[in-house]
Every structure is written in C-alpha cells, then in structure tokens.
Backbone as ProteinMPNN parsed JSONL, in Angstrom:
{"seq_chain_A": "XXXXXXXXXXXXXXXXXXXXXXXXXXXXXXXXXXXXXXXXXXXXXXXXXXXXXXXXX", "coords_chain_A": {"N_chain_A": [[-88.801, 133.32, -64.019], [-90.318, 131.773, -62.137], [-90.368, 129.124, -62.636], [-88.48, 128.778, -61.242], [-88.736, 128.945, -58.914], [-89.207, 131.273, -57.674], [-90.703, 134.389, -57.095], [-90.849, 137.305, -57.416], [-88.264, 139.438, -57.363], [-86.269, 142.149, -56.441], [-83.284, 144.366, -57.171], [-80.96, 146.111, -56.488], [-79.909, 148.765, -57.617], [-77.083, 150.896, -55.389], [-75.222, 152.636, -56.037], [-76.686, 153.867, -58.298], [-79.099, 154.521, -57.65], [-81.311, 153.244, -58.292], [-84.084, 151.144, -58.269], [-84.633, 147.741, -59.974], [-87.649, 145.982, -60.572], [-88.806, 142.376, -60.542], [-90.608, 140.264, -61.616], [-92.584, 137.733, -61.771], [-93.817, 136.396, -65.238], [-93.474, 138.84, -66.453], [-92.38, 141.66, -67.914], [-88.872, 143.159, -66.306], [-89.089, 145.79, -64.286], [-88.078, 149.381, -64.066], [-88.365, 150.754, -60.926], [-90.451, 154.004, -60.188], [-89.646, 156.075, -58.087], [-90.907, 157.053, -55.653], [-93.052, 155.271, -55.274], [-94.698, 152.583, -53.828], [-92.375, 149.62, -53.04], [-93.152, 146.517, -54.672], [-94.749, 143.831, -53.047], [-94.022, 140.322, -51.52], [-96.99, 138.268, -50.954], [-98.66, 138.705, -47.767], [-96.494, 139.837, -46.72], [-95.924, 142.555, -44.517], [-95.387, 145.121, -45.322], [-93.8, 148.17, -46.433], [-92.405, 150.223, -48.677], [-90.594, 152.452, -49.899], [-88.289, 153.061, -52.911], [-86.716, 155.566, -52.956], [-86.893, 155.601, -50.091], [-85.232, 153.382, -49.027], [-83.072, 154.304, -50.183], [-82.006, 156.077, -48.926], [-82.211, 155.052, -45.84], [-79.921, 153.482, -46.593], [-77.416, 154.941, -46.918]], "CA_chain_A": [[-88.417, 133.237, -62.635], [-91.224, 130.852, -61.113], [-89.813, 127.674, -62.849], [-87.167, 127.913, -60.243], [-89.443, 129.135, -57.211], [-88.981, 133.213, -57.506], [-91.703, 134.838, -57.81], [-90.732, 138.379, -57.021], [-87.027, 140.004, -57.12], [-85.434, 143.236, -56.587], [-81.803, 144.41, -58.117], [-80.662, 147.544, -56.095], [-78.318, 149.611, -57.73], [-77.008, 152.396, -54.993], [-74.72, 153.854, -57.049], [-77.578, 155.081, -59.802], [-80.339, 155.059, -57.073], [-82.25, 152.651, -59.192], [-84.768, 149.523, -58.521], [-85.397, 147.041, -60.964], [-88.076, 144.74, -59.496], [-88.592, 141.478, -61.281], [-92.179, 139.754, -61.348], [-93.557, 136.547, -62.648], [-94.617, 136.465, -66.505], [-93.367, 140.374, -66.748], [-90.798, 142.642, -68.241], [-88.322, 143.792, -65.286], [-89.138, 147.72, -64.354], [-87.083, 150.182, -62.744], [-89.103, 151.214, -60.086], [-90.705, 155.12, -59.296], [-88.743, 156.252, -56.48], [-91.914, 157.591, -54.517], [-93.815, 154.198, -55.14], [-94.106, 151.651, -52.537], [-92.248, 148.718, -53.842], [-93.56, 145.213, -54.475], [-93.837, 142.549, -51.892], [-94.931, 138.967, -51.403], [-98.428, 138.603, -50.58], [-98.834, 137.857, -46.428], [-96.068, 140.1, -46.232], [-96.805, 143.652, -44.591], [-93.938, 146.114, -46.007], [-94.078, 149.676, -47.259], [-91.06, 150.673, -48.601], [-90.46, 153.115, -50.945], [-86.79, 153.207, -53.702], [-87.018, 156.991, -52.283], [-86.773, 155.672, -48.371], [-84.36, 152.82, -49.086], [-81.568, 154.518, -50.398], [-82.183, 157.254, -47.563], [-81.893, 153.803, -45.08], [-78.777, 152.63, -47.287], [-76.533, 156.038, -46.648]], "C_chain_A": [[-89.217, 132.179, -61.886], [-90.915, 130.104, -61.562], [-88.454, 127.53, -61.994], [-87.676, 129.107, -58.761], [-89.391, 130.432, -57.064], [-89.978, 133.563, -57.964], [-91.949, 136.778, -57.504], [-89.059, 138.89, -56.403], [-86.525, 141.596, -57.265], [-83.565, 143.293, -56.759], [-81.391, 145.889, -57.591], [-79.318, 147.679, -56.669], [-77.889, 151.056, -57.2], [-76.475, 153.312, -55.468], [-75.511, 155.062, -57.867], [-78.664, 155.035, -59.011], [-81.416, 154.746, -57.639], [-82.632, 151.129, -58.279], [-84.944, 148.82, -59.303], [-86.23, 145.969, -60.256], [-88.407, 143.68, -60.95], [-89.673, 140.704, -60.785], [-92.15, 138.66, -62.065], [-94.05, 136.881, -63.635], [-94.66, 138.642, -66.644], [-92.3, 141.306, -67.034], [-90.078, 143.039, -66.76], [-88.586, 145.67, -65.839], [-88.757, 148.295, -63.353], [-88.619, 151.088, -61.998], [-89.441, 152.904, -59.62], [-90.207, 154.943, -57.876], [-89.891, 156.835, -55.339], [-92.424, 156.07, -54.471], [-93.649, 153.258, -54.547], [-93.506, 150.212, -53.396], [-92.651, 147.448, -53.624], [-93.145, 144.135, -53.339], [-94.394, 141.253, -52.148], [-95.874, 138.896, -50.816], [-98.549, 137.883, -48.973], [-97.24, 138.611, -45.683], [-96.448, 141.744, -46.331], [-95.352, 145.043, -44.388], [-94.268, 147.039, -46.506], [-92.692, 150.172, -46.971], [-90.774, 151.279, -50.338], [-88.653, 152.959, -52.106], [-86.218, 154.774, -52.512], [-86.255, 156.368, -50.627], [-85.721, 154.414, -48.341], [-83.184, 153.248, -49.464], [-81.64, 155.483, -49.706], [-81.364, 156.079, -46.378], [-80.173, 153.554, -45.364], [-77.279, 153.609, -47.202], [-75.54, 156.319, -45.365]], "O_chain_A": [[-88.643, 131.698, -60.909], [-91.036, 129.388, -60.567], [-87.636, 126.611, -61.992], [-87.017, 129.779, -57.968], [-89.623, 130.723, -55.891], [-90.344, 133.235, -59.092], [-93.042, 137.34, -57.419], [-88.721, 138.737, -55.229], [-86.472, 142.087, -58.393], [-82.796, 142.371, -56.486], [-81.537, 146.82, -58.384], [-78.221, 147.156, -56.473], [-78.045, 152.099, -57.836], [-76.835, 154.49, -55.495], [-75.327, 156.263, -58.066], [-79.585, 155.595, -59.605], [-82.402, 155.482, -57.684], [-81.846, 150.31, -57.801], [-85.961, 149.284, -59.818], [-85.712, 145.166, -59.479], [-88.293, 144.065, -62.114], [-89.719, 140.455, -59.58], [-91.575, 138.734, -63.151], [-94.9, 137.753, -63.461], [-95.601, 139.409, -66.851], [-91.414, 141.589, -66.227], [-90.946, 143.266, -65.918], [-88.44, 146.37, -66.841], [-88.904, 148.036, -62.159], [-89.518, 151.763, -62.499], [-88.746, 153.268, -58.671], [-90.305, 154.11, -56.976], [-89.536, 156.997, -54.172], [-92.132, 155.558, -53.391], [-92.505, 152.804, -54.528], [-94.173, 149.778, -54.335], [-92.588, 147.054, -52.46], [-92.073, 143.726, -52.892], [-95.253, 141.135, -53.022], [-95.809, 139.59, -49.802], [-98.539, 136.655, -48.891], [-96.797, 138.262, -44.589], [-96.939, 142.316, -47.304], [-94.723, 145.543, -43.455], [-95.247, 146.887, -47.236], [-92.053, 150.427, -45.951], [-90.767, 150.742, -51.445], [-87.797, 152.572, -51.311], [-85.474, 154.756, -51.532], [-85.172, 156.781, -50.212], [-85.184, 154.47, -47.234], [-82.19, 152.612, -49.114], [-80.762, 156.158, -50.244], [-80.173, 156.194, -46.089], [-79.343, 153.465, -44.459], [-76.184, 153.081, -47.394], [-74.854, 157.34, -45.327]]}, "name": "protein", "num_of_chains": 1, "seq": "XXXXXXXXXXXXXXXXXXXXXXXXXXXXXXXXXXXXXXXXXXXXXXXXXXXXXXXXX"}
C-alpha cells in the first residue's frame, strides 16, 4: 500500500459487521469490534467497529 501513498485503509462490510483494516508492511486484520480502530497519526479519533455500525443503522 505505501508505494502508492496509503498508508492505512479500512474495508467496511455492514452486512457481516466486519472491519478489515489494512496497514503498511502487514497482513490485513478484521478488526475486534470493542477495539478502537486505527488512525493516522495527528489524527484524534476513537472509534470503535462496535460504535460504527451502531452510527451506520
């Protein structure tokens, strides 16, 4: 992903109530639904899988 400027992606699927986040130099992992999910650094976000598909309803 960082050879074309991404250095941090999420993949919401509401249907199955799943995250996959997507990191620099790292397997993609579906995300714990309590756990706050990844952000870009300088940004100030707390946001759980859990409280987004609550949001997304």
């Amino acid at each position: 992903m960082s050879s074309h400027g991404t250095e941090l992606a999420w993949l919401i699927d509401p249907a199955e109530r799943v995250v996959l986040v997507f990191q620099c130099d790292r397997l993609p992992e579906e995300w714990p639904p309590q756990n706050p999910l990844p952000v870009l650094p300088g940004l100030s976000l707390e946001l759980t899988p859990e409280s987004l598909f609550r949001w997304l309803q």
